[in-house]
Short mmCIF file of C-alpha atoms and ligand atoms in Angstrom, two decimals:
data_model
loop_
_atom_site.label_atom_id
_atom_site.label_comp_id
_atom_site.label_asym_id
_atom_site.label_seq_id
_atom_site.Cartn_x
_atom_site.Cartn_y
_atom_site.Cartn_z
CA MET P 102 21.68 143.18 87.41
CA LYS P 103 22.96 142.85 83.84
CA ILE P 104 26.59 143.73 83.15
CA LEU P 105 28.23 144.06 79.75
CA VAL P 106 31.91 143.06 79.82
CA ALA P 107 33.98 144.62 77.05
CA ASN P 108 37.30 143.47 75.70
CA LEU P 109 38.93 146.23 73.65
CA GLY P 110 41.66 145.84 71.06
CA SER P 111 43.00 148.65 68.89
CA THR P 112 40.66 147.58 66.04
CA SER P 113 38.35 145.14 67.82
CA PHE P 114 35.51 145.13 70.35
CA LYS P 115 34.33 141.90 71.96
CA TYR P 116 31.62 141.68 74.57
CA ARG P 117 29.63 139.35 76.78
CA LEU P 118 26.41 140.18 78.61
CA TYR P 119 25.91 138.50 82.00
CA ASP P 120 22.83 138.37 84.19
CA LEU P 121 24.19 138.55 87.71
CA GLY P 122 20.70 138.81 89.17
CA ASP P 123 20.40 135.08 88.48
CA PRO P 124 22.35 132.89 90.97
CA HIS P 125 23.76 130.84 88.04
CA GLU P 126 25.21 134.04 86.52
CA PRO P 127 24.33 133.06 82.92
CA MET P 128 25.98 134.65 79.91
CA LEU P 129 22.97 135.92 77.95
CA ALA P 130 24.77 136.90 74.75
CA ARG P 131 28.17 137.54 73.24
CA GLY P 132 29.42 139.33 70.18
CA ALA P 133 32.41 140.86 68.43
CA VAL P 134 33.30 143.55 65.96
CA ASP P 135 36.62 143.00 64.16
CA ARG P 136 38.51 145.35 61.85
CA ILE P 137 36.96 148.53 63.26
CA GLY P 138 37.78 151.44 60.94
CA ALA P 139 38.19 149.27 57.82
CA SER P 140 35.84 149.56 54.83
CA LYS P 141 34.09 146.40 56.02
CA SER P 142 34.07 145.30 59.64
CA LYS P 143 33.14 141.77 60.65
CA VAL P 144 30.26 141.75 63.13
CA SER P 145 29.13 138.61 64.95
CA TYR P 146 26.56 137.95 67.66
CA SER P 147 25.11 134.94 69.43
CA SER P 148 22.54 134.39 72.14
CA GLY P 149 20.29 131.55 73.25
CA LYS P 150 17.93 132.71 70.49
CA GLY P 151 20.37 132.27 67.60
CA LYS P 152 23.41 133.64 65.80
CA ALA P 153 24.04 136.43 63.30
CA GLU P 154 27.02 137.51 61.21
CA ASP P 155 27.40 140.55 59.02
CA GLU P 156 29.96 142.72 57.25
CA VAL P 157 29.32 146.46 57.59
CA PRO P 158 31.54 149.49 58.03
CA VAL P 159 32.06 150.32 61.74
CA ALA P 160 33.91 153.60 62.09
CA ASP P 161 35.05 153.49 65.73
CA HIS P 162 34.51 151.92 69.16
CA GLY P 163 31.55 154.21 69.91
CA GLU P 164 29.81 152.88 66.80
CA ALA P 165 30.73 149.31 67.81
CA VAL P 166 29.02 149.74 71.21
CA ARG P 167 25.96 151.28 69.56
CA LEU P 168 25.79 148.23 67.30
CA CYS P 169 26.21 145.90 70.26
CA LEU P 170 23.29 147.54 72.12
CA GLN P 171 21.23 147.28 68.94
CA GLN P 172 21.98 143.54 68.71
CA LEU P 173 21.19 142.99 72.39
CA THR P 174 17.77 144.69 71.98
CA ASP P 175 16.97 143.17 68.56
CA PRO P 176 13.30 141.95 68.52
CA THR P 177 14.32 138.50 67.18
CA LEU P 178 17.75 137.62 68.62
CA GLY P 179 17.99 140.18 71.41
CA VAL P 180 17.95 139.30 75.13
CA ILE P 181 16.94 142.62 76.71
CA SER P 182 14.11 144.99 75.90
CA SER P 183 16.06 148.25 76.25
CA ALA P 184 19.67 149.43 76.63
CA GLU P 185 18.76 150.83 80.09
CA GLU P 186 18.74 147.25 81.35
CA VAL P 187 22.54 147.22 81.06
CA ALA P 188 23.66 148.43 84.49
CA ALA P 189 27.29 149.02 83.49
CA ILE P 190 30.06 148.23 81.03
CA GLY P 191 33.00 146.58 82.79
CA PHE P 192 36.53 146.67 81.34
CA LYS P 193 39.57 144.57 82.19
CA ALA P 194 41.97 147.51 82.43
CA VAL P 195 45.70 146.97 82.68
CA HIS P 196 47.67 149.65 84.50
CA ALA P 197 47.39 153.21 85.85
CA LYS P 198 49.79 155.32 87.87
CA GLY P 199 48.60 155.45 91.47
CA ILE P 200 45.29 153.64 90.80
CA SER P 201 44.44 149.93 91.09
CA GLY P 202 41.45 147.84 92.15
CA VAL P 203 37.99 148.48 90.69
CA ARG P 204 36.99 152.07 89.80
CA ARG P 205 34.44 154.11 87.89
CA VAL P 206 36.01 155.48 84.70
CA ASP P 207 36.49 159.24 84.89
CA ASP P 208 39.01 161.80 83.61
CA ARG P 209 41.34 161.27 86.54
CA LEU P 210 41.48 157.53 85.93
CA LEU P 211 42.06 157.95 82.18
CA SER P 212 44.87 160.45 82.82
CA ALA P 213 46.44 158.04 85.33
CA MET P 214 46.34 155.30 82.67
CA GLU P 215 47.93 157.67 80.15
CA GLU P 216 50.77 158.31 82.58
CA PHE P 217 51.68 154.60 82.20
CA ASN P 218 51.25 154.49 78.39
CA ASP P 219 54.97 153.81 77.96
CA VAL P 220 54.93 151.08 80.66
CA THR P 221 52.13 149.17 78.88
CA PRO P 222 52.43 150.37 75.28
CA ALA P 223 50.35 147.56 73.73
CA HIS P 224 47.44 147.89 76.19
CA ASN P 225 46.86 151.35 77.63
CA PRO P 226 46.74 153.59 74.51
CA PRO P 227 43.92 151.73 72.67
CA TYR P 228 41.97 151.25 75.92
CA VAL P 229 42.19 154.91 76.93
CA ARG P 230 41.18 156.07 73.44
CA ALA P 231 38.15 153.76 73.34
CA MET P 232 37.07 154.39 76.97
CA ARG P 233 37.26 158.17 76.46
CA MET P 234 35.09 157.86 73.36
CA LEU P 235 32.54 155.67 75.15
CA ALA P 236 32.39 158.06 78.13
CA ASP P 237 31.63 160.92 75.68
CA ARG P 238 29.16 158.95 73.55
CA PHE P 239 27.26 157.18 76.40
CA PRO P 240 27.37 159.64 79.33
CA GLU P 241 24.49 157.86 81.12
CA MET P 242 26.19 154.43 81.09
CA PRO P 243 28.39 153.67 84.13
CA LEU P 244 31.82 152.51 82.91
CA VAL P 245 33.84 150.43 85.37
CA ALA P 246 37.54 149.59 85.11
CA ALA P 247 38.75 146.44 86.89
CA PHE P 248 42.54 146.68 86.99
CA GLU P 249 44.63 143.58 86.33
CA THR P 250 46.95 144.70 89.14
CA GLY P 251 44.14 144.61 91.77
CA PHE P 252 44.37 140.93 92.70
CA HIS P 253 48.07 141.36 93.54
CA ALA P 254 47.55 144.10 96.15
CA THR P 255 48.07 141.42 98.83
CA ILE P 256 51.66 140.59 97.72
CA PRO P 257 53.95 141.32 100.70
CA ASP P 258 56.67 143.98 100.26
CA ARG P 259 59.42 141.36 100.31
CA ASN P 260 58.04 140.06 96.99
CA ARG P 261 56.75 143.39 95.72
CA ARG P 262 59.73 145.71 95.93
CA TYR P 263 62.67 145.94 93.55
CA ALA P 264 66.05 146.60 95.16
CA VAL P 265 66.11 150.21 93.94
CA PRO P 266 66.22 153.45 95.98
CA ASN P 267 63.07 153.75 98.07
CA ASP P 268 61.83 156.88 96.31
CA TRP P 269 61.60 154.96 92.99
CA ALA P 270 58.99 152.80 94.69
CA THR P 271 57.21 155.45 96.75
CA ASP P 272 57.27 158.35 94.27
CA HIS P 273 57.32 156.65 90.87
CA GLY P 274 55.43 153.40 91.48
CA VAL P 275 58.39 151.17 90.51
CA LEU P 276 57.06 147.94 92.04
CA ARG P 277 56.18 144.40 91.00
CA TRP P 278 52.53 145.18 90.29
CA GLY P 279 51.66 141.89 88.60
CA PHE P 280 49.01 141.38 85.88
CA HIS P 281 46.48 138.74 84.68
CA GLY P 282 44.69 139.55 87.94
CA ALA P 283 41.21 138.59 86.70
CA SER P 284 42.46 135.19 85.54
CA HIS P 285 44.47 134.42 88.70
CA ARG P 286 41.50 135.57 90.84
CA TYR P 287 39.20 133.23 88.91
CA ILE P 288 41.62 130.33 89.50
CA ALA P 289 41.87 131.26 93.21
CA GLU P 290 38.07 131.25 93.61
CA ARG P 291 37.40 128.21 91.44
CA SER P 292 40.14 126.08 93.02
CA ALA P 293 38.81 126.98 96.48
CA GLN P 294 35.38 125.65 95.39
CA VAL P 295 36.71 122.52 93.71
CA LEU P 296 39.41 121.50 96.19
CA ASN P 297 37.52 122.86 99.20
CA ARG P 298 40.33 122.82 101.82
CA PRO P 299 41.14 125.48 104.40
CA GLY P 300 44.24 127.59 103.69
CA LEU P 301 44.53 126.27 100.15
CA ARG P 302 47.91 126.87 98.46
CA VAL P 303 47.91 126.81 94.67
CA ILE P 304 50.19 127.87 91.85
CA SER P 305 48.19 129.34 88.98
CA CYS P 306 49.96 129.00 85.61
CA HIS P 307 48.31 131.38 83.11
CA LEU P 308 50.04 130.44 79.85
CA GLY P 309 48.72 132.21 76.76
CA GLY P 310 49.74 134.95 74.31
CA SER P 311 51.19 136.48 77.45
CA SER P 312 51.97 134.35 80.47
CA SER P 313 52.41 134.60 84.22
CA LEU P 314 52.55 132.37 87.29
CA CYS P 315 50.99 133.35 90.60
CA ALA P 316 51.46 131.84 94.07
CA ILE P 317 48.11 131.92 95.90
CA LYS P 318 47.71 131.27 99.61
CA ASP P 319 44.23 131.13 101.11
CA GLY P 320 42.78 132.97 98.08
CA LYS P 321 45.38 135.75 98.11
CA SER P 322 48.21 136.48 95.69
CA VAL P 323 51.56 136.30 97.52
CA ALA P 324 53.92 136.42 94.52
CA THR P 325 53.63 136.68 90.75
CA SER P 326 56.04 136.58 87.86
CA MET P 327 55.11 139.81 86.05
CA GLY P 328 56.53 142.96 87.60
CA MET P 329 56.31 146.68 86.85
CA SER P 330 55.03 145.92 83.37
CA PRO P 331 53.43 143.02 81.49
CA GLN P 332 56.64 142.70 79.47
CA SER P 333 58.42 141.00 82.40
CA GLY P 334 58.48 137.59 84.11
CA LEU P 335 58.12 134.59 81.79
CA PHE P 336 58.67 135.55 78.18
CA HIS P 337 55.58 135.93 75.99
CA ASN P 338 54.56 135.39 72.36
CA ASN P 339 56.41 138.55 71.24
CA ARG P 340 57.52 140.22 74.49
CA VAL P 341 60.83 139.73 76.20
CA GLY P 342 60.09 138.67 79.79
CA ASP P 343 62.78 139.12 82.45
CA PHE P 344 65.76 141.01 81.01
CA ASP P 345 68.86 142.78 82.29
CA PRO P 346 68.51 146.55 81.60
CA PHE P 347 72.31 146.84 81.44
CA ALA P 348 72.29 144.96 78.12
CA LEU P 349 70.61 147.99 76.55
CA PRO P 350 73.55 150.42 76.34
CA ALA P 351 75.64 147.76 74.59
CA VAL P 352 72.87 147.10 72.02
CA LEU P 353 72.22 150.82 71.44
CA ARG P 354 75.93 151.53 70.92
CA ALA P 355 76.44 148.57 68.58
CA THR P 356 73.31 149.06 66.43
CA GLY P 357 72.69 152.81 66.54
CA MET P 358 69.09 152.12 67.63
CA SER P 359 67.34 154.70 69.82
CA LEU P 360 66.05 153.67 73.25
CA GLU P 361 62.48 153.77 71.86
CA GLN P 362 63.42 151.46 68.98
CA ALA P 363 65.14 149.02 71.33
CA LEU P 364 62.14 149.02 73.70
CA ASP P 365 59.87 148.34 70.72
CA VAL P 366 61.99 145.31 69.79
CA LEU P 367 61.71 144.06 73.39
CA ALA P 368 57.93 144.63 73.46
CA THR P 369 56.93 143.41 69.99
CA LYS P 370 59.70 141.38 68.33
CA SER P 371 61.06 139.27 71.17
CA GLY P 372 59.72 136.26 73.11
CA LEU P 373 58.84 133.21 70.99
CA LEU P 374 58.86 135.42 67.89
CA GLY P 375 62.38 136.69 68.55
CA ILE P 376 63.78 133.21 69.22
CA CYS P 377 62.26 131.31 66.29
CA GLY P 378 60.27 133.71 64.11
CA LYS P 379 56.83 132.36 65.14
CA ASN P 380 54.63 133.76 67.85
CA ASP P 381 51.78 131.22 68.02
CA LEU P 382 52.75 128.23 70.15
CA ARG P 383 50.93 125.85 67.79
CA ASP P 384 53.26 126.98 64.96
CA VAL P 385 56.28 126.70 67.25
CA GLU P 386 55.33 123.11 68.20
CA GLN P 387 54.79 122.21 64.54
CA ALA P 388 58.12 123.70 63.48
CA ALA P 389 59.93 121.89 66.31
CA ASP P 390 58.38 118.60 65.13
CA ALA P 391 59.63 119.34 61.63
CA GLY P 392 63.19 119.66 62.98
CA ASP P 393 63.52 123.46 63.36
CA SER P 394 66.17 123.77 66.08
CA ASN P 395 65.26 127.38 66.96
CA ALA P 396 61.63 126.34 67.50
CA GLN P 397 62.81 123.47 69.73
CA LEU P 398 65.00 125.93 71.65
CA ALA P 399 62.02 128.31 72.05
CA LEU P 400 59.93 125.50 73.57
CA GLU P 401 62.73 124.48 75.95
CA MET P 402 63.37 128.11 77.00
CA PHE P 403 59.66 128.69 77.60
CA VAL P 404 59.39 125.60 79.77
CA SER P 405 62.59 126.51 81.64
CA SER P 406 61.22 129.94 82.48
CA ILE P 407 57.95 128.38 83.74
CA ARG P 408 59.89 125.88 85.89
CA HIS P 409 62.06 128.71 87.26
CA TYR P 410 59.00 130.41 88.78
CA LEU P 411 57.29 127.11 89.62
CA GLY P 412 60.30 126.13 91.73
CA ALA P 413 60.33 129.54 93.41
CA TYR P 414 56.63 129.31 94.26
CA LEU P 415 56.82 125.72 95.56
CA VAL P 416 59.36 127.11 98.05
CA GLU P 417 57.34 130.29 98.66
CA LEU P 418 54.18 128.32 99.52
CA GLY P 419 55.96 125.55 101.40
CA ASP P 420 53.24 122.94 101.09
CA THR P 421 51.48 123.26 97.75
CA ASP P 422 48.05 121.66 97.23
CA ALA P 423 47.72 122.16 93.47
CA ILE P 424 49.29 123.40 90.27
CA ILE P 425 46.68 124.73 87.86
CA PHE P 426 47.19 125.27 84.13
CA THR P 427 45.00 127.81 82.36
CA ALA P 428 44.67 130.10 79.25
CA GLY P 429 45.33 129.24 75.58
CA ILE P 430 48.54 127.28 76.06
CA GLY P 431 47.88 126.03 79.61
CA GLU P 432 44.49 124.62 78.62
CA ASN P 433 45.44 123.26 75.19
CA SER P 434 49.05 122.12 75.08
CA PRO P 435 49.58 118.71 76.72
CA ARG P 436 53.20 118.88 75.52
CA ILE P 437 53.99 122.04 77.50
CA ARG P 438 52.21 120.66 80.61
CA ALA P 439 54.18 117.40 80.35
CA MET P 440 57.49 119.23 79.88
CA VAL P 441 56.76 121.51 82.86
CA CYS P 442 55.95 118.55 85.15
CA GLN P 443 58.70 116.22 83.90
CA ASP P 444 60.85 114.55 86.60
CA LEU P 445 59.25 116.45 89.50
CA GLY P 446 58.37 113.30 91.46
CA ALA P 447 60.77 114.42 94.23
CA PHE P 448 58.50 117.44 94.74
CA GLY P 449 55.37 115.26 94.93
CA ILE P 450 54.27 116.17 91.38
CA LEU P 451 53.25 113.18 89.23
CA LEU P 452 51.36 113.74 86.00
CA ASN P 453 49.09 111.01 84.61
CA SER P 454 50.06 111.11 80.93
CA GLU P 455 46.78 109.63 79.72
CA LEU P 456 44.70 112.20 81.64
CA ASN P 457 47.06 114.93 80.42
CA GLU P 458 46.69 114.01 76.78
CA THR P 459 42.97 113.25 76.66
CA GLY P 460 39.79 114.99 77.78
CA SER P 461 38.84 118.63 77.73
CA GLY P 462 37.58 121.33 80.05
CA GLU P 463 38.13 121.42 83.79
CA ARG P 464 39.84 118.25 85.01
CA LYS P 465 42.51 116.77 87.26
CA ILE P 466 45.50 115.44 85.29
CA SER P 467 47.78 114.20 88.08
CA SER P 468 48.02 110.56 89.12
CA ALA P 469 46.21 109.32 92.22
CA ASP P 470 49.48 109.15 94.22
CA SER P 471 50.62 112.69 93.32
CA LYS P 472 50.93 114.68 96.56
CA VAL P 473 50.42 117.93 94.63
CA GLU P 474 47.33 117.78 92.44
CA VAL P 475 47.70 119.05 88.88
CA TRP P 476 44.64 120.51 87.15
CA VAL P 477 43.54 122.11 83.91
CA MET P 478 40.97 124.87 84.54
CA PRO P 479 39.59 127.02 81.73
CA THR P 480 39.81 130.58 82.99
CA ASN P 481 36.89 133.04 82.91
CA GLU P 482 38.20 136.57 83.25
CA GLU P 483 34.95 138.14 82.03
CA ILE P 484 32.80 136.78 84.86
CA ILE P 485 35.30 138.17 87.36
CA VAL P 486 35.07 141.64 85.75
CA ALA P 487 31.26 141.40 85.70
CA ARG P 488 31.14 140.48 89.42
CA GLN P 489 33.59 143.27 90.30
CA ALA P 490 31.52 145.85 88.37
CA ARG P 491 28.36 144.64 90.14
CA ASP P 492 30.06 144.81 93.54
CA LEU P 493 31.33 148.35 92.88
CA LEU P 494 27.89 149.56 91.78
CA SER P 495 26.13 147.92 94.72
CA GLY P 496 28.72 149.16 97.21
CA THR P 497 29.73 145.68 98.38
CA LEU P 498 33.31 145.67 97.10
P1 ADP L 288 45.73 135.91 74.92
O1 ADP L 288 44.36 136.11 75.51
O2 ADP L 288 46.85 136.22 75.87
O3 ADP L 288 45.93 136.47 73.56
P2 ADP L 288 45.17 133.08 74.88
O4 ADP L 288 45.01 132.76 76.33
O5 ADP L 288 43.99 133.01 74.00
O6 ADP L 288 45.95 134.42 74.68
O7 ADP L 288 46.30 132.09 74.31
C1 ADP L 288 46.83 132.23 73.02
C2 ADP L 288 47.94 131.22 72.87
O8 ADP L 288 47.41 129.90 73.08
C3 ADP L 288 48.58 131.22 71.47
O9 ADP L 288 50.00 131.30 71.58
C4 ADP L 288 48.15 129.87 70.92
O10 ADP L 288 49.12 129.30 70.14
C5 ADP L 288 47.99 129.02 72.16
N1 ADP L 288 47.14 127.85 71.86
C6 ADP L 288 45.83 127.85 71.58
N2 ADP L 288 45.43 126.60 71.29
C7 ADP L 288 46.53 125.79 71.37
C8 ADP L 288 46.78 124.41 71.19
N3 ADP L 288 45.81 123.57 70.84
N4 ADP L 288 48.03 123.96 71.36
C9 ADP L 288 49.02 124.80 71.72
N5 ADP L 288 48.85 126.12 71.93
C10 ADP L 288 47.62 126.62 71.76
#
């Protein structure tokens, strides 16, 4: 069964095609359309047969998918003979009121996502717009949404509930839903294969443009740092992270901002960007090296917030087997990994600095006498979405 996994941005469409009929689950092709709606969109494609790049106008996401199917069936570089070979398009969807897990996309699901537009303002609106268009344009193609919240359905109430009146939770869905579910699920499954111990306890550190930690016991999420929305938990490149809502009235009164304006500042102008004016961690590291004290502070605050949840999850799990770093920062910043693990020998965490600073790809970076193993594992959210779409279609979910 061949599954197309789509990653939608407001003006971008990226995809990968997997063959899940093959036990090695190969990625057959990948491609991207950037700057959708502009006078010239950048279109790229690669498969085992070669690569292609082009600049053509692509009006909307429906047109981008049509182009993608054309590339996949191209007589020279294509990997399938007809679009009917694609069994489904799988999407990594973020949040919907009253719906989680893996579902076929229909009107009810899209309306439920729209109900949480203001909870996930950066994610839901462009996804809903594009999914609605694809459902209209390709009515024969099954569309499957794999919600980021799904992996966290196993979190016990003691870690899931906020201390608010019960009806906020039961009637309005005010809970710690958790996100980055595809990535944390990948780490749960991959670490179980690699470490191969019964009842494995791992702390997955997904550190990227947005970041979260997840405590995983025997393959199941038991706590995670993001809550009702992906703005919470650790702070992110431009989003605030944990914040006291009672600061808002003081800011609104002092600045004359509306609630919407203040929420926009918290969701788009905070995090690393708010602290030091840069939202890419590479730029923050470079500025800190050049003596920018705000950039240095941003690094220290980021690491402190990671260690805050790391400490909580070492206690939550009791006897942790491994800490696993993943995503853009987790996989690529030896400095952040070293700062996170600094002076944690008392907790059985000893990093090998040479292993931390050299090598690439999946590897162990702790020293031989570290009781808790420390690993870098490149995440693969797309293969998780592809497997979930397959399992939904074949009724084995
Ligand atoms: P997302 O999918 O959430 O947008 P990624 O997982 O791709 O994000 O991570 C993006 C982040 O990873 C950016 O903040 C970027 O600076 C950081 N990053 C990528 N490469 C490096 C590197 N070599 N050193 C430090 N940070 C890096």
